[in-house]
Short mmCIF file of C-alpha atoms and ligand atoms in Angstrom, two decimals:
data_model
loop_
_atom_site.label_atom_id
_atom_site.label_comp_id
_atom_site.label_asym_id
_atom_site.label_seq_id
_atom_site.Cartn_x
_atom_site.Cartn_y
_atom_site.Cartn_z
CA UNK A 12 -20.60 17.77 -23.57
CA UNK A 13 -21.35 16.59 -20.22
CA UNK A 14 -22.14 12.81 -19.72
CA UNK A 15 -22.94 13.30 -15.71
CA UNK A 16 -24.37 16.93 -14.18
CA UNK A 17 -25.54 17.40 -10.66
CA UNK A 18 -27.03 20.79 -9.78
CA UNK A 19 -27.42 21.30 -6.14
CA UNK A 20 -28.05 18.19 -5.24
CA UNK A 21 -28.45 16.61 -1.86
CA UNK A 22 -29.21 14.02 -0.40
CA UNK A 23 -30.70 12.94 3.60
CA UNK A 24 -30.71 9.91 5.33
CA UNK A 25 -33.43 9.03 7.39
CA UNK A 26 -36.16 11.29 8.78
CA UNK A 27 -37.40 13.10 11.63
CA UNK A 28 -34.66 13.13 14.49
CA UNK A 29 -32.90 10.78 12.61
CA UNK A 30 -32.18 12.75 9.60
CA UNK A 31 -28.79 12.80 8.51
CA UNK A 32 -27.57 15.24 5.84
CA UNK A 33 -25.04 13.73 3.46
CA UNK A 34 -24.56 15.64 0.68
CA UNK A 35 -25.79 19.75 0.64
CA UNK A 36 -26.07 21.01 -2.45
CA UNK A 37 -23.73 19.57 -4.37
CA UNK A 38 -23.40 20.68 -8.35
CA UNK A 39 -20.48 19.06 -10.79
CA UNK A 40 -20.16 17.85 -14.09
CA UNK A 41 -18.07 15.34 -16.06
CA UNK A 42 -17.70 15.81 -19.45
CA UNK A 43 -16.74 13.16 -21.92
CA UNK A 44 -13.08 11.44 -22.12
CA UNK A 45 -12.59 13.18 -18.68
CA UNK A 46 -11.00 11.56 -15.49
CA UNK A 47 -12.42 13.22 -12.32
CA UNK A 48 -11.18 12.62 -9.14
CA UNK A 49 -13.61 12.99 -6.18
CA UNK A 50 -11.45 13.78 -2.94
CA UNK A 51 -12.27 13.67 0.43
CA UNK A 52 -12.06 12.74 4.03
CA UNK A 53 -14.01 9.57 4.98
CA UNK A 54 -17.60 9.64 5.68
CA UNK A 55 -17.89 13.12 3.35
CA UNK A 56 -20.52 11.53 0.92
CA UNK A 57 -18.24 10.26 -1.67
CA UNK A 58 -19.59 6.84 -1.81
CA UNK A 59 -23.28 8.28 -1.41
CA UNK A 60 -22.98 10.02 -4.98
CA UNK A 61 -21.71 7.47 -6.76
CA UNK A 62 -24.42 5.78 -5.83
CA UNK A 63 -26.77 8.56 -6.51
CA UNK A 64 -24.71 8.66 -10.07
CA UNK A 65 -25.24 4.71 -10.58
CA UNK A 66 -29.00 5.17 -9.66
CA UNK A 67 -28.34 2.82 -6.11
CA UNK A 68 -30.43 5.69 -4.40
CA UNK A 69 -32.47 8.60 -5.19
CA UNK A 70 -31.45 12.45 -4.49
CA UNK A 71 -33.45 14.17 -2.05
CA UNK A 72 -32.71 17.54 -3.56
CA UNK A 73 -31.49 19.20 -6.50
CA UNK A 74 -31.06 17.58 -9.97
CA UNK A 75 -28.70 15.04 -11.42
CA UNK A 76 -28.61 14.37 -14.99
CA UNK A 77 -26.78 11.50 -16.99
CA UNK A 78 -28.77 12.17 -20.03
CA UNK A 79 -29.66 7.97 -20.02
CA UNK A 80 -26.23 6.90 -19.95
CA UNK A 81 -24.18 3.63 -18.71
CA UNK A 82 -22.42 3.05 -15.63
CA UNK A 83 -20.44 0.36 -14.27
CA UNK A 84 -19.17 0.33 -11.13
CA UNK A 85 -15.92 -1.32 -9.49
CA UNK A 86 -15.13 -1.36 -5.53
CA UNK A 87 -12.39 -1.58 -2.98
CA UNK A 88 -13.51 -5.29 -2.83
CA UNK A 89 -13.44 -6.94 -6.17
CA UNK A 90 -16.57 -8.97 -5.49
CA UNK A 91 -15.53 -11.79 -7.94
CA UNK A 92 -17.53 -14.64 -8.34
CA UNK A 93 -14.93 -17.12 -6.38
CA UNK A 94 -16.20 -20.04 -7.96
CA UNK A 95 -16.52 -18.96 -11.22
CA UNK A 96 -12.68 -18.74 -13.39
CA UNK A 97 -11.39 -15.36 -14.24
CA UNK A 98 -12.33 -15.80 -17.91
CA UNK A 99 -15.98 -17.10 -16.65
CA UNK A 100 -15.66 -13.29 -14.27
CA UNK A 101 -15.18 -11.10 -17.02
CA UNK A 102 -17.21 -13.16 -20.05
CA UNK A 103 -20.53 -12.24 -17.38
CA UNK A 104 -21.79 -8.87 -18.48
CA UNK A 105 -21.05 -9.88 -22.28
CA UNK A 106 -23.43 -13.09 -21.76
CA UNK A 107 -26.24 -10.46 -20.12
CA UNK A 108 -25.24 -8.40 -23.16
CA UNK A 109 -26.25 -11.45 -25.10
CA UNK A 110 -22.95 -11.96 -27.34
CA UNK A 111 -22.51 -15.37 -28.66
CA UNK A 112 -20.25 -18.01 -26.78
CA UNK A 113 -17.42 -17.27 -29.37
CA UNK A 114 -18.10 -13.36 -29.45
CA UNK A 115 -17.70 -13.59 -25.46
CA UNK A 116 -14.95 -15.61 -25.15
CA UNK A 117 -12.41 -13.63 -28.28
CA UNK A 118 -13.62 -10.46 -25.47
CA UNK A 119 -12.89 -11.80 -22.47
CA UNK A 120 -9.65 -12.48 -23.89
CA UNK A 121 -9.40 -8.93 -25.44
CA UNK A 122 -9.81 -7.34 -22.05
CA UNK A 123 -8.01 -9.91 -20.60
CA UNK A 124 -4.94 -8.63 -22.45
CA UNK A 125 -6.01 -5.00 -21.48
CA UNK A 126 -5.47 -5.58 -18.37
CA UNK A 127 -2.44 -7.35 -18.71
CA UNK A 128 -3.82 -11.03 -17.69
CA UNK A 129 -3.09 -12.92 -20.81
CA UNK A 130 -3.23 -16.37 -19.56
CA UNK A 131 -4.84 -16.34 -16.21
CA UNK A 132 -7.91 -17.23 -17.93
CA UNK A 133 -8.55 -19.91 -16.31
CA UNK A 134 -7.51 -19.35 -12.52
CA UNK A 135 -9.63 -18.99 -9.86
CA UNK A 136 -9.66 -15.61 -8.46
CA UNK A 137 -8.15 -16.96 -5.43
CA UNK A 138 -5.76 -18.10 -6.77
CA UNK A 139 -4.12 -14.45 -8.09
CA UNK A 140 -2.80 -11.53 -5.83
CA UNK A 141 -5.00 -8.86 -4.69
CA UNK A 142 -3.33 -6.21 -7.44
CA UNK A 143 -4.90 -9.00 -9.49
CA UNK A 144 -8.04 -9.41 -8.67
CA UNK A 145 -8.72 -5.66 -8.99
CA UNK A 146 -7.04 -6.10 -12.48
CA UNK A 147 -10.11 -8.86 -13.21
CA UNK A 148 -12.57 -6.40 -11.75
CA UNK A 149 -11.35 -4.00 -14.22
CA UNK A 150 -12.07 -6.30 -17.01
CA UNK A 151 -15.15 -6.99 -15.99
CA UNK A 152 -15.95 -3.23 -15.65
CA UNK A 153 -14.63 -2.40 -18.85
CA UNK A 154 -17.12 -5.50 -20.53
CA UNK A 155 -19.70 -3.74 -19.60
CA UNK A 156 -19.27 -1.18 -22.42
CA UNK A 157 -20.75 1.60 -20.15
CA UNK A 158 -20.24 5.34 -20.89
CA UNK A 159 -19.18 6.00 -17.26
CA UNK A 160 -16.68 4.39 -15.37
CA UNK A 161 -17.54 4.73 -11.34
CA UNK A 162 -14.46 3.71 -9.51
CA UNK A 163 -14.86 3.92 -5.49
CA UNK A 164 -11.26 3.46 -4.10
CA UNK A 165 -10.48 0.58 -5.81
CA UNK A 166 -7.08 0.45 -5.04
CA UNK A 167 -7.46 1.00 -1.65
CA UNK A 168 -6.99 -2.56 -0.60
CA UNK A 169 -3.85 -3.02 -2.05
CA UNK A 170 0.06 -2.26 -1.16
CA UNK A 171 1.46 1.35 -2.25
CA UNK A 172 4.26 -0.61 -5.12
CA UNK A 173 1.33 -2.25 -6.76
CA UNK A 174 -1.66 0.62 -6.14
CA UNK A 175 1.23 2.78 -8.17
CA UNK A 176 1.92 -0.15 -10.89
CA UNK A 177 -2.16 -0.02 -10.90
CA UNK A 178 -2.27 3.16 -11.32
CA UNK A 179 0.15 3.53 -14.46
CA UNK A 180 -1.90 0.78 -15.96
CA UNK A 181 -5.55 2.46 -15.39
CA UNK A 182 -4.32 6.00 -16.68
CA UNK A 183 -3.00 4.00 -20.20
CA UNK A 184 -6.23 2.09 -20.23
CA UNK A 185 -8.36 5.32 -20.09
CA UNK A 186 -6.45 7.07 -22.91
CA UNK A 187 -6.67 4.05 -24.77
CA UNK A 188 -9.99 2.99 -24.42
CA UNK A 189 -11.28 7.33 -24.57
CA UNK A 190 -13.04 6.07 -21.04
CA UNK A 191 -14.76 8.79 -18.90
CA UNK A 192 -14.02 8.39 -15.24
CA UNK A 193 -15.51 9.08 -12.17
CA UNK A 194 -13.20 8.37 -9.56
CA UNK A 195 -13.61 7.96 -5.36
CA UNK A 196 -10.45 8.74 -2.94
CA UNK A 197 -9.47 9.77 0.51
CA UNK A 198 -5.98 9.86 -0.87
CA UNK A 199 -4.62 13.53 -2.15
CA UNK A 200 -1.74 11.64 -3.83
CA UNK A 201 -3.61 9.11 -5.70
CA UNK A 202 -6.46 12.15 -6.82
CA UNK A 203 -3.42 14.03 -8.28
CA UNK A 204 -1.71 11.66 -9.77
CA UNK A 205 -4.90 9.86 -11.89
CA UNK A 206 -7.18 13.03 -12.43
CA UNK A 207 -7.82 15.88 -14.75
CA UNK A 208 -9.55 17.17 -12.15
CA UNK A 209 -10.13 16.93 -8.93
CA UNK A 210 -13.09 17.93 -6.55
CA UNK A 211 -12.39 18.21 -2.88
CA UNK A 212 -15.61 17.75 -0.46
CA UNK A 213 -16.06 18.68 3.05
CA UNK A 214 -17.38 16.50 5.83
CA UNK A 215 -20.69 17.17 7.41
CA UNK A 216 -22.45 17.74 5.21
CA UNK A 217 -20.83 16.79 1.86
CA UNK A 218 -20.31 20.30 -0.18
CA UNK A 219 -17.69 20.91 -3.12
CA UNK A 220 -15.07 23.21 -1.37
CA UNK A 221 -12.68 22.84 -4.46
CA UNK A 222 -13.07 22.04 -8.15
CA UNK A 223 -9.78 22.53 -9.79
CA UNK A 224 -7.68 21.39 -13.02
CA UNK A 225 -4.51 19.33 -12.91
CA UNK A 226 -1.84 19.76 -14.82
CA UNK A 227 0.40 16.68 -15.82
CA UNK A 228 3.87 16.91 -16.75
CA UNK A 229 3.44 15.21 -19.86
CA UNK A 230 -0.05 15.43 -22.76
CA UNK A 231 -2.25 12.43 -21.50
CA UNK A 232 -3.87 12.42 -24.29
P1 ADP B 325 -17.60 8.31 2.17
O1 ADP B 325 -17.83 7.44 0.98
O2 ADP B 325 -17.05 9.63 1.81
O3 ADP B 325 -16.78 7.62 3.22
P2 ADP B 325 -20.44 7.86 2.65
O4 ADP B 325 -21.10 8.34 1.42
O5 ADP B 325 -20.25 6.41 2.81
O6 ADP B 325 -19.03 8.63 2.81
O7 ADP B 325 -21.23 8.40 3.92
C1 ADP B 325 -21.62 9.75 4.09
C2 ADP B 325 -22.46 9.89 5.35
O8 ADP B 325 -23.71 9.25 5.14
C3 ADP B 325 -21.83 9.21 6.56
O9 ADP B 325 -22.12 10.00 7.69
C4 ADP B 325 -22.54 7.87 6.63
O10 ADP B 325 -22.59 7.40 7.93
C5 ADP B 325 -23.91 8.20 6.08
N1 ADP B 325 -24.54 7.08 5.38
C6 ADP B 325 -24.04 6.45 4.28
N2 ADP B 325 -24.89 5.49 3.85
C7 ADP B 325 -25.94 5.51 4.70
C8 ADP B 325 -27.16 4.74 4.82
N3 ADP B 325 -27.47 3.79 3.93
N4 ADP B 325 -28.00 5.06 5.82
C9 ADP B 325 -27.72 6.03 6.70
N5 ADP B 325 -26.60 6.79 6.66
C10 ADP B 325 -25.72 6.52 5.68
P1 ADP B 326 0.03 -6.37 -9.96
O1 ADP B 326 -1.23 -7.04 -9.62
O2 ADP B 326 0.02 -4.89 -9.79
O3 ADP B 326 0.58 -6.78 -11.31
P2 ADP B 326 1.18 -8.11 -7.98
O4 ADP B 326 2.20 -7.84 -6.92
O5 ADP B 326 -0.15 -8.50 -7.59
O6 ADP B 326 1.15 -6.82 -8.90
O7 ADP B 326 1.78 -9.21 -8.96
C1 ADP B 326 2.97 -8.97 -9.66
C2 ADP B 326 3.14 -10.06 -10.73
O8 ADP B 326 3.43 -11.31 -10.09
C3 ADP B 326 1.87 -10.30 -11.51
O9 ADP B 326 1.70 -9.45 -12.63
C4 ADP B 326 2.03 -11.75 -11.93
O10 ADP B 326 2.77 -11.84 -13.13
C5 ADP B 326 2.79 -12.37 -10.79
N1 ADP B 326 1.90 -13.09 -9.86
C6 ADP B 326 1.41 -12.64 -8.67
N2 ADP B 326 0.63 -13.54 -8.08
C7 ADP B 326 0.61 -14.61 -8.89
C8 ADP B 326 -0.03 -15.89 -8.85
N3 ADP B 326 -0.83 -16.26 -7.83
N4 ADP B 326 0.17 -16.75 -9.86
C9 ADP B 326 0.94 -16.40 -10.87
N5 ADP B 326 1.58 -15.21 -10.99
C10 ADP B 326 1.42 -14.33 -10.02
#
């Protein structure tokens, strides 16, 4: 059951002279309840098929298939609203959702909890660390209700003791919440230690070089 298939697909920037290849005939899929770990050296494309996957941009080439689906998307920079309060943050997509005032607010505090920020309802994103703020974008993500997670380094921001705290507390979250994950890294360390899989792409043009399973010392799920 695959929630996001790409077959061969590519994808220029520009034209004429200016034409720059990105990604050359790329073909994955993600099936359902999966974490997938795109790896690869900055510049490769990674960013460019996410956005492909989020429908940012349009393929050149090839075909790419998410059979309708959801996405929601989170980013290195957690793009809060700063004057808005965390609660305000994460209650947004359940107002465009069109949930009820009390409806949004017992969520908000649902996720809130999720992501272990019982309480900080009503700070300012400012106001909270940047392993924080990432754990608000999170929430927010995860309001959306989406059926595909698109993560683009999201912890790359942040200090190695709390990208690995983060990390412990996004793999729990995705077994607990059966999320699928599509997930954006230079870092080899981070791709092996979050995925089920993880797809290596070259530079110059993007191409899948490596597809391969990892195996965690203890059931994930
Ligand atoms: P990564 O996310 O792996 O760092 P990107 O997807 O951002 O890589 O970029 C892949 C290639 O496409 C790079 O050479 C980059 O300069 C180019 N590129 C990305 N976005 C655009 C754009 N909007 N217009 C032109 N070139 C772009
Ligand atoms: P993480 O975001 O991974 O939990 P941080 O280093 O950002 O790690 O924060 C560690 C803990 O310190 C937080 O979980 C929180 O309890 C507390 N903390 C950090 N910044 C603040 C703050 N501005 N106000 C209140 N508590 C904070």
């Amino acid at each position: 059951d695959a929630v996001v298939r790409l077959e061969n697909v590519s994808k220029t920037y520009g034209t004429g002279t200016n034409a720059l290849l990105a990604l050359d005939g790329v073909s994955l899929t993600v099936r359902r309840g999966e974490f997938v770990c795109l790896l690869g050296a900055s510049g490769c494309g990674k960013s460019t098929l996410l956005s492909l996957v989020a429908g940012l941009d349009r393929i050149t080439g090839g075909t790419l298939d998410i059979g309708g689906r959801t996405v929601s998307l989170m980013f290195q920079e957690a793009a809060l609203f700063p004057w808005l309060s965390v609660r305000a943050n994460v209650e947004l997509p359940l107002r465009l959702q069109g949930l009820s005032r009390p409806e949004r607010r017992k969520r908000a505090e649902e996720l809130l909890d999720i992501v272990r920020l019982r309480g900080f309802g009503d700070k300012r994103p400012h106001e909270l660390s940047g392993g924080m703020r990432q754990r608000v974008a999170l929430a927010r993500a995860l309001a959306q209700n989406a059926d595909i997670l698109l993560m683009d380094e999201p912890f790359g921001a942040l200090d190695a003791m709390t990208r690995d705290i983060l990390h412990d507390e996004l793999e729990r979250i995705w077994r607990e919440q059966e999320l699928t994950v599509l997930f954006v890294t230079h870092n080899v360390r981070e791709a092996v230690r979050l995925g089920d899989r993880v797809i290596l792409l070259s530079s110059r043009p993007g191409r899948v070089i490596e597809d391969y399973p990892i195996t965690h010392p203890r059931p994930r799920r």
